[in-house]
Amino acid sequence: MVVLVAYALFAASTTAFTRSANIATGVPIVALVVLVVARWPLRPRPLGLGPDAGHPWRAWVCVFFAVVAWELAEYAARGSRADHPTLSSMLDAVNRFYGLKVIVFFLWLYLGAAIVRRGGRRQRRAGRGAQ
């Protein structure tokens, strides 16, 4: 947890779209991919929730398309950005403040860590049951 806070403090101090900001954002993404590949099982069991139990990726596809639709609709709307903000313009408004940028970056890192932990637990449980 302390490492995540320290990293968020460092990353929030960078200026957007600079080399240091791109590296500070890219390192956790690469680490997440490596950890997910290393720790997650090759064939995870579905969670068994509702009619989409066999396809847990459907929810992520729906979220992705909802975000893209929001961005396109707000970007194409007539009027000012204040009247029709995109998600990225709302994030830019938050990122102007160092403290809020630290919190957002920390939550993003924490979500990635939670994803890795969740997959890793499932793998360990599956490994114990197979023995």
Short mmCIF file of N, CA and C in Angstrom, two decimals:
data_model
loop_
_atom_site.label_atom_id
_atom_site.label_comp_id
_atom_site.label_asym_id
_atom_site.label_seq_id
_atom_site.Cartn_x
_atom_site.Cartn_y
_atom_site.Cartn_z
N MET A 1 0.83 -1.19 0.00
CA MET A 1 0.00 0.00 0.00
C MET A 1 0.88 1.25 0.00
N VAL A 2 1.94 1.25 0.81
CA VAL A 2 2.84 2.40 0.89
C VAL A 2 3.52 2.63 -0.46
N VAL A 3 3.87 1.54 -1.14
CA VAL A 3 4.50 1.66 -2.46
C VAL A 3 3.53 2.31 -3.45
N LEU A 4 2.26 1.92 -3.39
CA LEU A 4 1.27 2.51 -4.30
C LEU A 4 1.11 4.00 -4.04
N VAL A 5 1.07 4.39 -2.78
CA VAL A 5 0.93 5.81 -2.43
C VAL A 5 2.16 6.58 -2.90
N ALA A 6 3.34 6.04 -2.65
CA ALA A 6 4.57 6.71 -3.07
C ALA A 6 4.62 6.84 -4.59
N TYR A 7 4.22 5.80 -5.30
CA TYR A 7 4.23 5.86 -6.76
C TYR A 7 3.21 6.87 -7.26
N ALA A 8 2.03 6.92 -6.63
CA ALA A 8 1.01 7.89 -7.03
C ALA A 8 1.50 9.32 -6.79
N LEU A 9 2.19 9.55 -5.68
CA LEU A 9 2.76 10.87 -5.41
C LEU A 9 3.76 11.27 -6.49
N PHE A 10 4.61 10.32 -6.87
CA PHE A 10 5.59 10.61 -7.93
C PHE A 10 4.90 10.85 -9.27
N ALA A 11 4.00 9.96 -9.66
CA ALA A 11 3.36 10.07 -10.97
C ALA A 11 2.53 11.34 -11.09
N ALA A 12 1.89 11.73 -10.01
CA ALA A 12 1.06 12.95 -10.03
C ALA A 12 1.91 14.20 -10.19
N SER A 13 3.18 14.12 -9.87
CA SER A 13 4.06 15.28 -9.99
C SER A 13 4.54 15.50 -11.42
N THR A 14 4.28 14.57 -12.32
CA THR A 14 4.71 14.72 -13.70
C THR A 14 3.71 15.57 -14.49
N THR A 15 4.17 16.14 -15.57
CA THR A 15 3.32 16.93 -16.45
C THR A 15 2.76 16.01 -17.52
N ALA A 16 1.47 16.14 -17.78
CA ALA A 16 0.79 15.26 -18.74
C ALA A 16 1.47 15.28 -20.09
N PHE A 17 1.55 14.11 -20.71
CA PHE A 17 2.07 13.89 -22.06
C PHE A 17 3.56 14.16 -22.21
N THR A 18 4.29 14.24 -21.11
CA THR A 18 5.74 14.32 -21.19
C THR A 18 6.29 12.90 -21.13
N ARG A 19 7.56 12.78 -21.42
CA ARG A 19 8.19 11.45 -21.38
C ARG A 19 8.08 10.84 -19.99
N SER A 20 8.33 11.64 -18.95
CA SER A 20 8.27 11.09 -17.59
C SER A 20 6.84 10.67 -17.23
N ALA A 21 5.84 11.42 -17.66
CA ALA A 21 4.45 11.03 -17.39
C ALA A 21 4.08 9.76 -18.15
N ASN A 22 4.52 9.66 -19.38
CA ASN A 22 4.23 8.46 -20.17
C ASN A 22 4.89 7.23 -19.56
N ILE A 23 6.11 7.38 -19.09
CA ILE A 23 6.81 6.25 -18.45
C ILE A 23 6.13 5.91 -17.13
N ALA A 24 5.78 6.93 -16.34
CA ALA A 24 5.13 6.69 -15.05
C ALA A 24 3.78 6.00 -15.22
N THR A 25 3.12 6.22 -16.34
CA THR A 25 1.85 5.55 -16.62
C THR A 25 2.07 4.19 -17.25
N GLY A 26 3.07 4.07 -18.09
CA GLY A 26 3.33 2.82 -18.80
C GLY A 26 3.87 1.71 -17.92
N VAL A 27 4.69 2.05 -16.94
CA VAL A 27 5.28 1.03 -16.07
C VAL A 27 4.21 0.20 -15.35
N PRO A 28 3.20 0.82 -14.72
CA PRO A 28 2.16 0.00 -14.07
C PRO A 28 1.35 -0.84 -15.07
N ILE A 29 1.15 -0.33 -16.27
CA ILE A 29 0.41 -1.09 -17.27
C ILE A 29 1.18 -2.35 -17.65
N VAL A 30 2.47 -2.19 -17.92
CA VAL A 30 3.31 -3.34 -18.27
C VAL A 30 3.38 -4.31 -17.09
N ALA A 31 3.54 -3.78 -15.88
CA ALA A 31 3.60 -4.65 -14.69
C ALA A 31 2.30 -5.43 -14.52
N LEU A 32 1.17 -4.79 -14.75
CA LEU A 32 -0.12 -5.47 -14.63
C LEU A 32 -0.22 -6.60 -15.64
N VAL A 33 0.17 -6.34 -16.88
CA VAL A 33 0.10 -7.38 -17.91
C VAL A 33 0.99 -8.55 -17.54
N VAL A 34 2.22 -8.27 -17.12
CA VAL A 34 3.16 -9.34 -16.75
C VAL A 34 2.62 -10.14 -15.57
N LEU A 35 2.12 -9.46 -14.54
CA LEU A 35 1.61 -10.17 -13.37
C LEU A 35 0.36 -10.98 -13.68
N VAL A 36 -0.51 -10.45 -14.51
CA VAL A 36 -1.72 -11.20 -14.88
C VAL A 36 -1.34 -12.46 -15.65
N VAL A 37 -0.42 -12.33 -16.60
CA VAL A 37 0.00 -13.51 -17.37
C VAL A 37 0.69 -14.52 -16.46
N ALA A 38 1.50 -14.05 -15.53
CA ALA A 38 2.25 -14.95 -14.65
C ALA A 38 1.38 -15.60 -13.57
N ARG A 39 0.39 -14.88 -13.04
CA ARG A 39 -0.33 -15.37 -11.88
C ARG A 39 -1.70 -15.97 -12.19
N TRP A 40 -2.32 -15.58 -13.27
CA TRP A 40 -3.67 -16.06 -13.55
C TRP A 40 -3.63 -17.45 -14.17
N PRO A 41 -4.65 -18.24 -13.89
CA PRO A 41 -4.71 -19.57 -14.51
C PRO A 41 -4.99 -19.45 -16.01
N LEU A 42 -4.58 -20.48 -16.76
CA LEU A 42 -4.82 -20.45 -18.21
C LEU A 42 -6.31 -20.56 -18.54
N ARG A 43 -7.05 -21.28 -17.74
CA ARG A 43 -8.49 -21.45 -17.97
C ARG A 43 -9.26 -21.11 -16.70
N PRO A 44 -9.50 -19.82 -16.45
CA PRO A 44 -10.22 -19.48 -15.23
C PRO A 44 -11.65 -19.98 -15.27
N ARG A 45 -12.14 -20.36 -14.11
CA ARG A 45 -13.53 -20.79 -14.00
C ARG A 45 -14.44 -19.58 -14.04
N PRO A 46 -15.57 -19.66 -14.74
CA PRO A 46 -16.51 -18.54 -14.71
C PRO A 46 -17.07 -18.36 -13.30
N LEU A 47 -17.45 -17.14 -12.98
CA LEU A 47 -17.95 -16.85 -11.64
C LEU A 47 -19.34 -17.42 -11.40
N GLY A 48 -20.10 -17.69 -12.46
CA GLY A 48 -21.42 -18.27 -12.31
C GLY A 48 -22.47 -17.26 -11.86
N LEU A 49 -22.38 -16.03 -12.35
CA LEU A 49 -23.33 -14.99 -11.97
C LEU A 49 -24.28 -14.71 -13.13
N GLY A 50 -25.53 -15.02 -12.98
CA GLY A 50 -26.56 -14.66 -13.95
C GLY A 50 -26.45 -15.37 -15.29
N PRO A 51 -27.18 -14.85 -16.29
CA PRO A 51 -27.23 -15.51 -17.59
C PRO A 51 -25.92 -15.44 -18.37
N ASP A 52 -25.03 -14.49 -18.03
CA ASP A 52 -23.77 -14.34 -18.74
C ASP A 52 -22.63 -15.09 -18.05
N ALA A 53 -22.96 -16.09 -17.26
CA ALA A 53 -21.96 -16.78 -16.44
C ALA A 53 -20.82 -17.35 -17.28
N GLY A 54 -21.11 -17.81 -18.48
CA GLY A 54 -20.07 -18.39 -19.31
C GLY A 54 -19.22 -17.37 -20.03
N HIS A 55 -19.61 -16.11 -20.00
CA HIS A 55 -18.91 -15.07 -20.75
C HIS A 55 -18.67 -13.83 -19.89
N PRO A 56 -17.72 -13.88 -18.97
CA PRO A 56 -17.49 -12.75 -18.08
C PRO A 56 -16.95 -11.52 -18.80
N TRP A 57 -16.44 -11.66 -20.02
CA TRP A 57 -15.90 -10.53 -20.76
C TRP A 57 -16.98 -9.63 -21.32
N ARG A 58 -18.22 -10.10 -21.40
CA ARG A 58 -19.30 -9.29 -21.98
C ARG A 58 -19.51 -7.99 -21.22
N ALA A 59 -19.42 -8.02 -19.92
CA ALA A 59 -19.61 -6.80 -19.14
C ALA A 59 -18.54 -5.76 -19.49
N TRP A 60 -17.29 -6.21 -19.67
CA TRP A 60 -16.22 -5.27 -20.01
C TRP A 60 -16.42 -4.69 -21.40
N VAL A 61 -16.92 -5.49 -22.33
CA VAL A 61 -17.20 -4.99 -23.68
C VAL A 61 -18.30 -3.93 -23.61
N CYS A 62 -19.33 -4.18 -22.82
CA CYS A 62 -20.42 -3.21 -22.66
C CYS A 62 -19.91 -1.91 -22.05
N VAL A 63 -19.07 -2.00 -21.04
CA VAL A 63 -18.51 -0.80 -20.42
C VAL A 63 -17.67 -0.03 -21.43
N PHE A 64 -16.85 -0.74 -22.19
CA PHE A 64 -16.00 -0.10 -23.19
C PHE A 64 -16.84 0.66 -24.20
N PHE A 65 -17.87 0.02 -24.75
CA PHE A 65 -18.70 0.68 -25.75
C PHE A 65 -19.51 1.82 -25.15
N ALA A 66 -19.92 1.72 -23.90
CA ALA A 66 -20.64 2.82 -23.25
C ALA A 66 -19.73 4.05 -23.11
N VAL A 67 -18.48 3.82 -22.72
CA VAL A 67 -17.54 4.93 -22.59
C VAL A 67 -17.26 5.56 -23.95
N VAL A 68 -17.04 4.75 -24.96
CA VAL A 68 -16.79 5.27 -26.31
C VAL A 68 -18.00 6.05 -26.81
N ALA A 69 -19.20 5.52 -26.60
CA ALA A 69 -20.42 6.21 -27.03
C ALA A 69 -20.56 7.56 -26.32
N TRP A 70 -20.30 7.58 -25.00
CA TRP A 70 -20.36 8.83 -24.24
C TRP A 70 -19.38 9.85 -24.82
N GLU A 71 -18.14 9.43 -25.00
CA GLU A 71 -17.11 10.33 -25.52
C GLU A 71 -17.51 10.90 -26.88
N LEU A 72 -17.96 10.04 -27.78
CA LEU A 72 -18.33 10.50 -29.13
C LEU A 72 -19.55 11.42 -29.10
N ALA A 73 -20.55 11.08 -28.31
CA ALA A 73 -21.76 11.90 -28.24
C ALA A 73 -21.45 13.28 -27.66
N GLU A 74 -20.67 13.32 -26.61
CA GLU A 74 -20.34 14.60 -25.99
C GLU A 74 -19.39 15.42 -26.86
N TYR A 75 -18.50 14.75 -27.55
CA TYR A 75 -17.56 15.45 -28.43
C TYR A 75 -18.30 16.06 -29.62
N ALA A 76 -19.30 15.36 -30.14
CA ALA A 76 -20.04 15.82 -31.31
C ALA A 76 -21.14 16.82 -30.95
N ALA A 77 -21.51 16.93 -29.69
CA ALA A 77 -22.60 17.83 -29.29
C ALA A 77 -22.21 19.28 -29.51
N ARG A 78 -23.18 20.07 -29.95
CA ARG A 78 -22.93 21.50 -30.15
C ARG A 78 -22.90 22.19 -28.79
N GLY A 79 -22.08 23.19 -28.69
CA GLY A 79 -21.98 23.92 -27.43
C GLY A 79 -20.59 23.85 -26.86
N SER A 80 -20.44 24.39 -25.70
CA SER A 80 -19.11 24.44 -25.09
C SER A 80 -18.78 23.12 -24.40
N ARG A 81 -17.53 22.96 -24.11
CA ARG A 81 -17.08 21.77 -23.40
C ARG A 81 -17.67 21.74 -21.99
N ALA A 82 -17.95 22.91 -21.42
CA ALA A 82 -18.55 22.96 -20.09
C ALA A 82 -19.98 22.44 -20.13
N ASP A 83 -20.68 22.68 -21.23
CA ASP A 83 -22.06 22.19 -21.36
C ASP A 83 -22.10 20.70 -21.66
N HIS A 84 -21.13 20.22 -22.43
CA HIS A 84 -21.10 18.82 -22.85
C HIS A 84 -19.69 18.25 -22.63
N PRO A 85 -19.32 17.99 -21.38
CA PRO A 85 -17.95 17.52 -21.13
C PRO A 85 -17.76 16.05 -21.52
N THR A 86 -16.61 15.75 -22.06
CA THR A 86 -16.23 14.37 -22.29
C THR A 86 -15.62 13.85 -20.99
N LEU A 87 -15.47 12.54 -20.89
CA LEU A 87 -14.84 11.97 -19.69
C LEU A 87 -13.42 12.48 -19.55
N SER A 88 -12.72 12.60 -20.68
CA SER A 88 -11.34 13.07 -20.62
C SER A 88 -11.26 14.53 -20.19
N SER A 89 -12.20 15.38 -20.60
CA SER A 89 -12.16 16.78 -20.16
C SER A 89 -12.52 16.89 -18.67
N MET A 90 -13.38 15.99 -18.18
CA MET A 90 -13.68 15.99 -16.75
C MET A 90 -12.45 15.55 -15.95
N LEU A 91 -11.73 14.57 -16.48
CA LEU A 91 -10.51 14.12 -15.81
C LEU A 91 -9.45 15.21 -15.83
N ASP A 92 -9.36 15.96 -16.94
CA ASP A 92 -8.42 17.08 -17.00
C ASP A 92 -8.73 18.12 -15.92
N ALA A 93 -10.01 18.36 -15.67
CA ALA A 93 -10.39 19.32 -14.64
C ALA A 93 -9.96 18.84 -13.25
N VAL A 94 -10.04 17.54 -13.01
CA VAL A 94 -9.61 16.98 -11.73
C VAL A 94 -8.09 16.99 -11.63
N ASN A 95 -7.41 16.68 -12.72
CA ASN A 95 -5.95 16.56 -12.71
C ASN A 95 -5.23 17.89 -12.54
N ARG A 96 -5.95 19.00 -12.61
CA ARG A 96 -5.31 20.30 -12.37
C ARG A 96 -4.85 20.44 -10.93
N PHE A 97 -5.46 19.67 -10.05
CA PHE A 97 -5.15 19.76 -8.63
C PHE A 97 -4.30 18.55 -8.23
N TYR A 98 -3.11 18.83 -7.71
CA TYR A 98 -2.15 17.77 -7.39
C TYR A 98 -2.76 16.71 -6.46
N GLY A 99 -3.43 17.14 -5.40
CA GLY A 99 -4.00 16.19 -4.44
C GLY A 99 -5.02 15.26 -5.08
N LEU A 100 -5.88 15.81 -5.92
CA LEU A 100 -6.87 14.98 -6.61
C LEU A 100 -6.21 14.04 -7.61
N LYS A 101 -5.17 14.54 -8.27
CA LYS A 101 -4.45 13.69 -9.23
C LYS A 101 -3.78 12.52 -8.51
N VAL A 102 -3.25 12.76 -7.32
CA VAL A 102 -2.66 11.68 -6.52
C VAL A 102 -3.72 10.64 -6.18
N ILE A 103 -4.89 11.10 -5.76
CA ILE A 103 -5.96 10.18 -5.38
C ILE A 103 -6.42 9.35 -6.58
N VAL A 104 -6.62 9.99 -7.73
CA VAL A 104 -7.07 9.27 -8.93
C VAL A 104 -6.01 8.26 -9.35
N PHE A 105 -4.74 8.66 -9.35
CA PHE A 105 -3.68 7.74 -9.76
C PHE A 105 -3.57 6.58 -8.79
N PHE A 106 -3.69 6.86 -7.49
CA PHE A 106 -3.65 5.80 -6.49
C PHE A 106 -4.80 4.81 -6.69
N LEU A 107 -6.01 5.32 -6.91
CA LEU A 107 -7.15 4.42 -7.13
C LEU A 107 -6.96 3.56 -8.37
N TRP A 108 -6.37 4.13 -9.40
CA TRP A 108 -6.08 3.38 -10.63
C TRP A 108 -5.07 2.26 -10.34
N LEU A 109 -4.02 2.58 -9.59
CA LEU A 109 -3.03 1.56 -9.22
C LEU A 109 -3.65 0.49 -8.33
N TYR A 110 -4.48 0.91 -7.37
CA TYR A 110 -5.13 -0.02 -6.46
C TYR A 110 -6.06 -0.98 -7.21
N LEU A 111 -6.79 -0.46 -8.19
CA LEU A 111 -7.66 -1.31 -9.00
C LEU A 111 -6.83 -2.37 -9.74
N GLY A 112 -5.72 -1.97 -10.32
CA GLY A 112 -4.85 -2.94 -11.00
C GLY A 112 -4.33 -4.00 -10.04
N ALA A 113 -3.91 -3.58 -8.85
CA ALA A 113 -3.42 -4.53 -7.85
C ALA A 113 -4.53 -5.48 -7.41
N ALA A 114 -5.75 -4.95 -7.28
CA ALA A 114 -6.89 -5.79 -6.88
C ALA A 114 -7.20 -6.83 -7.96
N ILE A 115 -7.07 -6.45 -9.21
CA ILE A 115 -7.31 -7.40 -10.31
C ILE A 115 -6.29 -8.53 -10.25
N VAL A 116 -5.03 -8.19 -10.04
CA VAL A 116 -3.98 -9.22 -9.96
C VAL A 116 -4.22 -10.12 -8.75
N ARG A 117 -4.53 -9.52 -7.59
CA ARG A 117 -4.78 -10.33 -6.39
C ARG A 117 -5.95 -11.27 -6.58
N ARG A 118 -7.01 -10.78 -7.17
CA ARG A 118 -8.22 -11.61 -7.36
C ARG A 118 -7.91 -12.81 -8.26
N GLY A 119 -7.21 -12.58 -9.33
CA GLY A 119 -6.85 -13.68 -10.23
C GLY A 119 -5.88 -14.64 -9.60
N GLY A 120 -4.95 -14.11 -8.80
CA GLY A 120 -3.98 -14.96 -8.14
C GLY A 120 -4.62 -15.87 -7.11
N ARG A 121 -5.61 -15.37 -6.38
CA ARG A 121 -6.32 -16.19 -5.39
C ARG A 121 -7.05 -17.33 -6.06
N ARG A 122 -7.67 -17.03 -7.16
CA ARG A 122 -8.42 -18.06 -7.87
C ARG A 122 -7.47 -19.16 -8.35
N GLN A 123 -6.29 -18.77 -8.78
CA GLN A 123 -5.32 -19.75 -9.24
C GLN A 123 -4.85 -20.64 -8.09
N ARG A 124 -4.56 -20.03 -6.94
CA ARG A 124 -4.10 -20.82 -5.80
C ARG A 124 -5.18 -21.79 -5.34
N ARG A 125 -6.43 -21.33 -5.28
CA ARG A 125 -7.50 -22.21 -4.86
C ARG A 125 -7.67 -23.36 -5.84
N ALA A 126 -7.60 -23.05 -7.13
CA ALA A 126 -7.75 -24.10 -8.14
C ALA A 126 -6.60 -25.10 -8.04
N GLY A 127 -5.40 -24.59 -7.75
CA GLY A 127 -4.23 -25.46 -7.62
C GLY A 127 -4.34 -26.39 -6.42
N ARG A 128 -4.91 -25.90 -5.32
CA ARG A 128 -5.06 -26.74 -4.12
C ARG A 128 -6.08 -27.83 -4.37
N GLY A 129 -7.17 -27.48 -5.07
CA GLY A 129 -8.21 -28.47 -5.31
C GLY A 129 -7.78 -29.56 -6.25
N ALA A 130 -6.81 -29.27 -7.13
CA ALA A 130 -6.37 -30.25 -8.11
C ALA A 130 -5.42 -31.28 -7.50
N GLN A 131 -4.86 -30.97 -6.33
CA GLN A 131 -3.86 -31.88 -5.73
C GLN A 131 -4.49 -33.04 -5.05
#
